[in-house]
CSV table of C-alpha atoms in Angstrom, one decimal:
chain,number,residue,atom,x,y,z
A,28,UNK,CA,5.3,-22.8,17.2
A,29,UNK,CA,6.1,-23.4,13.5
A,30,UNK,CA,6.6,-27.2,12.9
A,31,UNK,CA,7.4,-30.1,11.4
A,32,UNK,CA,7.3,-33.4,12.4
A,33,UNK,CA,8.0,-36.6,9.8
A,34,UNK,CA,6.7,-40.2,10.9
A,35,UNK,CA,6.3,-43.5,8.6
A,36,UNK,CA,10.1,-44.4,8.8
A,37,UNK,CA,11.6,-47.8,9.5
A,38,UNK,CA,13.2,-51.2,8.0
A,39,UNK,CA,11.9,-53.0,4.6
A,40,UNK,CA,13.2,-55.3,2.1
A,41,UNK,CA,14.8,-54.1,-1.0
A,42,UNK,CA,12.1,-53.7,-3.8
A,43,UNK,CA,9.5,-53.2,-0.9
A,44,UNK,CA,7.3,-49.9,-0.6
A,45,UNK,CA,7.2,-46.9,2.3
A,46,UNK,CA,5.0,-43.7,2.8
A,47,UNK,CA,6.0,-41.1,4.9
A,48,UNK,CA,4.0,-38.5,6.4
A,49,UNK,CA,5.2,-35.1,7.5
A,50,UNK,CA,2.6,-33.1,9.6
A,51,UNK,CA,3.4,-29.1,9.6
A,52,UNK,CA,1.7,-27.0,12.8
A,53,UNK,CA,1.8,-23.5,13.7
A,54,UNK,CA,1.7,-22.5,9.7
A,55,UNK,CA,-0.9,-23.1,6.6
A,56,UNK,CA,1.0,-25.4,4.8
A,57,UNK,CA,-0.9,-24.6,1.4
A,58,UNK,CA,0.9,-21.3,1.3
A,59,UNK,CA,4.1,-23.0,0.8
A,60,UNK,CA,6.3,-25.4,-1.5
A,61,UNK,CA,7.6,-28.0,0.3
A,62,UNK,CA,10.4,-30.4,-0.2
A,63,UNK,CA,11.7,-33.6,0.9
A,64,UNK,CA,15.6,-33.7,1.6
A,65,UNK,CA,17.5,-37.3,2.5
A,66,UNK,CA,20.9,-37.6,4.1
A,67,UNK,CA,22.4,-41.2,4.0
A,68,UNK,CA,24.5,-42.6,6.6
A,69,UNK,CA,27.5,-40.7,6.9
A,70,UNK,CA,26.9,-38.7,3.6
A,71,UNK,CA,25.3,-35.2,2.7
A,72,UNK,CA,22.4,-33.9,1.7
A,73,UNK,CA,20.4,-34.9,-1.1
A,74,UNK,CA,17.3,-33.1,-2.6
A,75,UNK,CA,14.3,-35.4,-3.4
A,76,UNK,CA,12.2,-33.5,-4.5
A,77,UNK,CA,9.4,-30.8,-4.4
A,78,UNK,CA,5.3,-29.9,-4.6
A,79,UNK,CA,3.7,-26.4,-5.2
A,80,UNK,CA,1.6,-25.1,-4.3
A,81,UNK,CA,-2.8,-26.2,-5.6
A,82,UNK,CA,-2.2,-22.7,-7.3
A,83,UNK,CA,1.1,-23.7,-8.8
A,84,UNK,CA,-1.4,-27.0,-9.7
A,85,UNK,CA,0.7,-29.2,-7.2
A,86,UNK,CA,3.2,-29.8,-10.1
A,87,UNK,CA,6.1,-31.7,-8.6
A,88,UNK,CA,10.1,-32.0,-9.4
A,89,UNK,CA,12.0,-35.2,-8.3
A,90,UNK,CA,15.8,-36.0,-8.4
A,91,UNK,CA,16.9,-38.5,-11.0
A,92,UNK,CA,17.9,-40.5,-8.7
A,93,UNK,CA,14.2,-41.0,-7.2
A,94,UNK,CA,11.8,-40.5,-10.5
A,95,UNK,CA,9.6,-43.2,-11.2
A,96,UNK,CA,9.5,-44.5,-7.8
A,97,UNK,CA,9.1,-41.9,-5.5
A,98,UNK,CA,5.5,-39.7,-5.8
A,99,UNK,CA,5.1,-36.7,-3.3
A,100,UNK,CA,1.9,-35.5,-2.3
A,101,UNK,CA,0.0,-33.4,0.0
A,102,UNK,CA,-3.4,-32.9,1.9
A,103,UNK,CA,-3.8,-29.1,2.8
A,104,UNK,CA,-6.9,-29.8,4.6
A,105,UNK,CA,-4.5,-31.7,7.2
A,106,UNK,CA,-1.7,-30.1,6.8
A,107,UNK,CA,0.4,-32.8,5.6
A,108,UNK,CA,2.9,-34.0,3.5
A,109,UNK,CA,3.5,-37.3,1.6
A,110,UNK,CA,6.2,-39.2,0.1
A,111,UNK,CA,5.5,-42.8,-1.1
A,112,UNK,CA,8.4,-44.6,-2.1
A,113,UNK,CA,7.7,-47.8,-4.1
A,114,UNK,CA,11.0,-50.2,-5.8
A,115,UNK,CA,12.8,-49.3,-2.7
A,116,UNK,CA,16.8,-49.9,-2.8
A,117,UNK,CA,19.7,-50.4,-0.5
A,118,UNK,CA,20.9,-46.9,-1.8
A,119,UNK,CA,18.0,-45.0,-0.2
A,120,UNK,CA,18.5,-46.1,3.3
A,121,UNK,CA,18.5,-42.3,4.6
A,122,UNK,CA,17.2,-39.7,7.1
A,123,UNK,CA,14.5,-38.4,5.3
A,124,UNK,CA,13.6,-35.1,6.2
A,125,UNK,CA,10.4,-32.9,4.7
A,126,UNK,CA,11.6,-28.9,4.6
A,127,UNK,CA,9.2,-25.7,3.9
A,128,UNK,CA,10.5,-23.4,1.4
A,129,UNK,CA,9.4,-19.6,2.1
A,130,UNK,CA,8.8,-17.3,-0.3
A,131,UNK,CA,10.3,-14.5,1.4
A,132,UNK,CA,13.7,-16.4,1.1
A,133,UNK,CA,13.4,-16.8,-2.2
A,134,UNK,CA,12.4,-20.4,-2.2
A,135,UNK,CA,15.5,-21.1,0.3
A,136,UNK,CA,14.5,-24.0,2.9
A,137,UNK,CA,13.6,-22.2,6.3
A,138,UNK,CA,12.3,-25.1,8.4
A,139,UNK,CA,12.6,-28.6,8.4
A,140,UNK,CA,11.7,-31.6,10.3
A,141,UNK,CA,13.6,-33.7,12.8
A,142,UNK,CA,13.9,-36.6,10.1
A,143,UNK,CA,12.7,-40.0,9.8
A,144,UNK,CA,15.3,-43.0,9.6
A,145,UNK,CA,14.2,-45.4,6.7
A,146,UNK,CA,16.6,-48.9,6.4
A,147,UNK,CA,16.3,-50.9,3.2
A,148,UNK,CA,18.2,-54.5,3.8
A,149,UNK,CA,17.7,-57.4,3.4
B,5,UNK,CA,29.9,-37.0,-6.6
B,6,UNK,CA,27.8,-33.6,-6.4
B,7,UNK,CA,26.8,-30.9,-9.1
B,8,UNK,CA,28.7,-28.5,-6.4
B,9,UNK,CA,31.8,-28.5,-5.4
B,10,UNK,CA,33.4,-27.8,-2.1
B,11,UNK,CA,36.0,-28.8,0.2
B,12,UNK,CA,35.2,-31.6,2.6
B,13,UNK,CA,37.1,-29.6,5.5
B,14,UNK,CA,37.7,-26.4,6.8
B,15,UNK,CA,39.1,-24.9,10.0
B,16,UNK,CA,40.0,-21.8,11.9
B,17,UNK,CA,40.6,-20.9,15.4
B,18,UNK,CA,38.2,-18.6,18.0
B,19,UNK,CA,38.0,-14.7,16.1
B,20,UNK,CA,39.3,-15.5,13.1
B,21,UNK,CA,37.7,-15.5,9.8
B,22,UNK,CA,37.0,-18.7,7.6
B,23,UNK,CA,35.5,-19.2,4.0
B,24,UNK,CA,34.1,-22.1,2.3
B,25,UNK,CA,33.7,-22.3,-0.9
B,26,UNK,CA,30.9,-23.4,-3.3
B,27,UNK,CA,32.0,-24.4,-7.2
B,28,UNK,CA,29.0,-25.2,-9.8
B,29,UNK,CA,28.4,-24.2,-13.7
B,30,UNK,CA,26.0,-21.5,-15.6
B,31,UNK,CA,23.3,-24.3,-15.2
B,32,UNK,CA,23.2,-23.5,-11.5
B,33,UNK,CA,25.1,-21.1,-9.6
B,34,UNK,CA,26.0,-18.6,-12.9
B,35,UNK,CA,22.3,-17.9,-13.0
B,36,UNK,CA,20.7,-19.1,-10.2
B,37,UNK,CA,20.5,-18.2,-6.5
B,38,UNK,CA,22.9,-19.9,-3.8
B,39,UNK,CA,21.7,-21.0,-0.3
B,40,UNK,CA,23.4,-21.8,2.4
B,41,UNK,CA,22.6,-24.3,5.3
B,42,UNK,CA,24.0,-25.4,8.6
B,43,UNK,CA,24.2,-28.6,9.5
B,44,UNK,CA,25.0,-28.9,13.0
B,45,UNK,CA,25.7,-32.3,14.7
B,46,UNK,CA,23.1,-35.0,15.4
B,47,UNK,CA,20.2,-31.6,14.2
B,48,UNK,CA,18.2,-30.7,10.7
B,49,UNK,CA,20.1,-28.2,8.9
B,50,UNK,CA,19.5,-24.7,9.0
B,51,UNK,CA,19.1,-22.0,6.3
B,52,UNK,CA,21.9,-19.8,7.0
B,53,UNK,CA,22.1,-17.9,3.5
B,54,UNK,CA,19.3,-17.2,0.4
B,55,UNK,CA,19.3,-15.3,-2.6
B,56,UNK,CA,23.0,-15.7,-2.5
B,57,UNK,CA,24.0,-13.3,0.1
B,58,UNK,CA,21.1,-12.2,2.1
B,59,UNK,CA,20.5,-13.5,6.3
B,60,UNK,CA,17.4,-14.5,7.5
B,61,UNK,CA,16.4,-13.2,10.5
B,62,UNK,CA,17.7,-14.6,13.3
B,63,UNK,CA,20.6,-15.5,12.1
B,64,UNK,CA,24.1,-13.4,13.2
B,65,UNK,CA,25.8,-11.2,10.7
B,66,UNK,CA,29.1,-12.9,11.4
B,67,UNK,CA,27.4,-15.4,8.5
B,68,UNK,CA,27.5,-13.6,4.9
B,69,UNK,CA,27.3,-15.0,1.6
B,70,UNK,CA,29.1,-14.1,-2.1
B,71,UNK,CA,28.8,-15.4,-5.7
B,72,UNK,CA,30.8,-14.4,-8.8
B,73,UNK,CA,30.1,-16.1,-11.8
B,74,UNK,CA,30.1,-19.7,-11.2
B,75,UNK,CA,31.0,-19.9,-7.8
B,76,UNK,CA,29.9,-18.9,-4.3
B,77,UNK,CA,31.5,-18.5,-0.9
B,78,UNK,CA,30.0,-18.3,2.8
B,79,UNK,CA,32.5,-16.3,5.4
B,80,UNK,CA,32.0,-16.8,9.1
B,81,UNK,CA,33.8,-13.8,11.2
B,82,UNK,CA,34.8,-14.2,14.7
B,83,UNK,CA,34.4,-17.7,14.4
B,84,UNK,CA,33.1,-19.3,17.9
B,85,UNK,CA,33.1,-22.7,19.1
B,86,UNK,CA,29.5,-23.5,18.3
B,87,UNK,CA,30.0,-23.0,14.7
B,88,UNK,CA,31.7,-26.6,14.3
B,89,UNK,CA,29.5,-27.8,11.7
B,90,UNK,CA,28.7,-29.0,8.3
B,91,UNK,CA,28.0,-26.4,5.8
B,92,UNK,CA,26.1,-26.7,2.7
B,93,UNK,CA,25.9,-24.7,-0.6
B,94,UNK,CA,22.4,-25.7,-2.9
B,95,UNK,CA,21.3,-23.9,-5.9
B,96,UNK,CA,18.6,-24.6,-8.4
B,97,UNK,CA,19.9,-26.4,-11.4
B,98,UNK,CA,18.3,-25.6,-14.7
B,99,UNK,CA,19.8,-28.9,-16.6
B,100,UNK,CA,18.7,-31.2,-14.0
B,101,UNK,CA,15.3,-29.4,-13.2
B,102,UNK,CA,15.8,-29.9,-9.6
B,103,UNK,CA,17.9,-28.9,-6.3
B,104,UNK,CA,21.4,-29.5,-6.4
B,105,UNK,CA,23.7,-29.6,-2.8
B,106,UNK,CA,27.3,-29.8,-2.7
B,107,UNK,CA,28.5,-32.0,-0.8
B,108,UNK,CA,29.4,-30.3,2.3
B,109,UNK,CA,32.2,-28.8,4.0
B,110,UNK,CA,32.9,-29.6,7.7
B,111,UNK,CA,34.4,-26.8,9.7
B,112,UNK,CA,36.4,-27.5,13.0
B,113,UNK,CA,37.2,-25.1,15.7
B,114,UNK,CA,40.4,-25.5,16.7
C-alpha cells in the first residue's frame, strides 16, 4: 500500500526548533518530488514548500512565509522526508502534512499523509 | 488572504449540479496548470483535478475541471451527500516561485 506517514509533531515555545519526519512505503520515494502542505487551525491550506528529485539536484522551493527558517530535506536510502523548522512562531501552529507529487499528474499532489499537529505557545 | 480566489461557500441539493470557482492572475492560473483537491472532514485532501481538467483514476466523472484565462472552475454533477467538503484550487505561481492555494470553498449538501 502506497503511504505516508508524518511523525515529529508536538508543543514548543515560540523561537524554539522542530524536525519532522515523513516516512513513505509501498513507493521509491526518489522517483518523486515531494512537498510539505500546513493547514492552521480552522484555516486552509498552505504550501510550504518542495524537494526534487537527486537528479533535479534536490533543489528546493519554500513559501515566503517559511524561507530562512524552514529547510526540507530527504534520505532516499530510507525513504524519508524532512522538514526542520528553526525561529518557530505562534503563526505556524498547523497540521503539517508531507504530499507526493506524481509525474503522471503533472506535478499535482496524489498522496499525502495523515498530518502531524505542531503547537507553538508559550 | 490567498493568491486565489474563491467563494468560502457553496451549496446544492442531491442531483443537481454545483460549480466553484477558482480566480488568480497570468502569474498563475493564465499560464499555469490548476489542480483541484478535496478536503473532506477531519481527512488529508485529495487530488481531485490536474493539468486543469483531467481525473485521476479513481476518481468519478461527476468531478471535471475548466480554465479560461485567469480563472478556473471545478463542477460536481449529481451531487451526493458525501461530497460535503472543502474544495481547493492550487496552481504554480511564477511571481512567487512556489504553490499557491486558494483559500477554499466549503460545499454543503442540503
Amino acid at each position: 500500500e502506497v503511504q505516508l506517514v508524518e511523525s515529529g509533531g508536538g508543543l514548543v515555545q515560540p523561537g524554539g526548533s522542530l524536525r519532522l519526519s515523513c516516512a513513505a512505503s509501498g513507493f521509491i520515494l526518489n522517483d518523486h518530488y515531494m512537498d510539505w502542505v500546513r493547514q492552521a487551525p480552522g484555516k486552509g491550506l498552505e504550501w510550504v514548500g518542495r524537494i526534487r528529485t537527486k537528479f533535479n539536484t534536490y533543489t528546493t522551493d519554500y513559501a515566503a512565509s517559511v524561507k530562512g527558517r524552514f529547510t526540507i530535506s530527504r534520505d532516499d536510502s530510507k525513504n524519508s522526508l524532512f522538514l526542520q523548522m528553526d525561529s518557530l512562531k505562534i503563526e505556524d501552529t498547523a497540521i503539517y502534512y508531507c504530499a507526493r507529487e506524481q509525474e503522471d499528474y503533472y506535478y499535482g499532489m496524489d498522496v499525502w499523509g495523515q498530518g502531524t499537529t505542531v503547537t507553538v505557545s508559550s | 488572504q490567498s493568491v486565489l480566489t474563491q467563494p468560502p461557500s457553496a451549496s446544492g441539493t442531491p442531483g443537481q449540479r454545483v460549480t466553484i470557482s477558482c480566480s488568480g492572475s497570468n502569474s498563475n492560473i493564465g499560464n499555469k496548470y490548476v489542480y483541484w483537491y478535496q478536503q473532506l472532514p477531519g481527512t488529508a485532501p485529495k487530488l481531485l483535478i490536474y493539468r486543469s481538467n483531467q481525473r485521476p483514476s479513481g476518481v468519478p466523472d461527476r468531478f471535471s475541471g475548466s480554465k479560461s484565462g485567469t480563472s478556473a472552475s471545478l463542477t460536481i454533477s449529481g451531487l451526493r451527500s458525501e461530497d460535503e467538503a472543502d474544495y481547493y484550487c492550487a496552481a504554480w505561481d511564477d511571481s512567487l516561485s512556489g504553490r499557491v492555494f486558494g483559500g477554499g470553498t466549503k460545499l454543503t449538501v442540503l
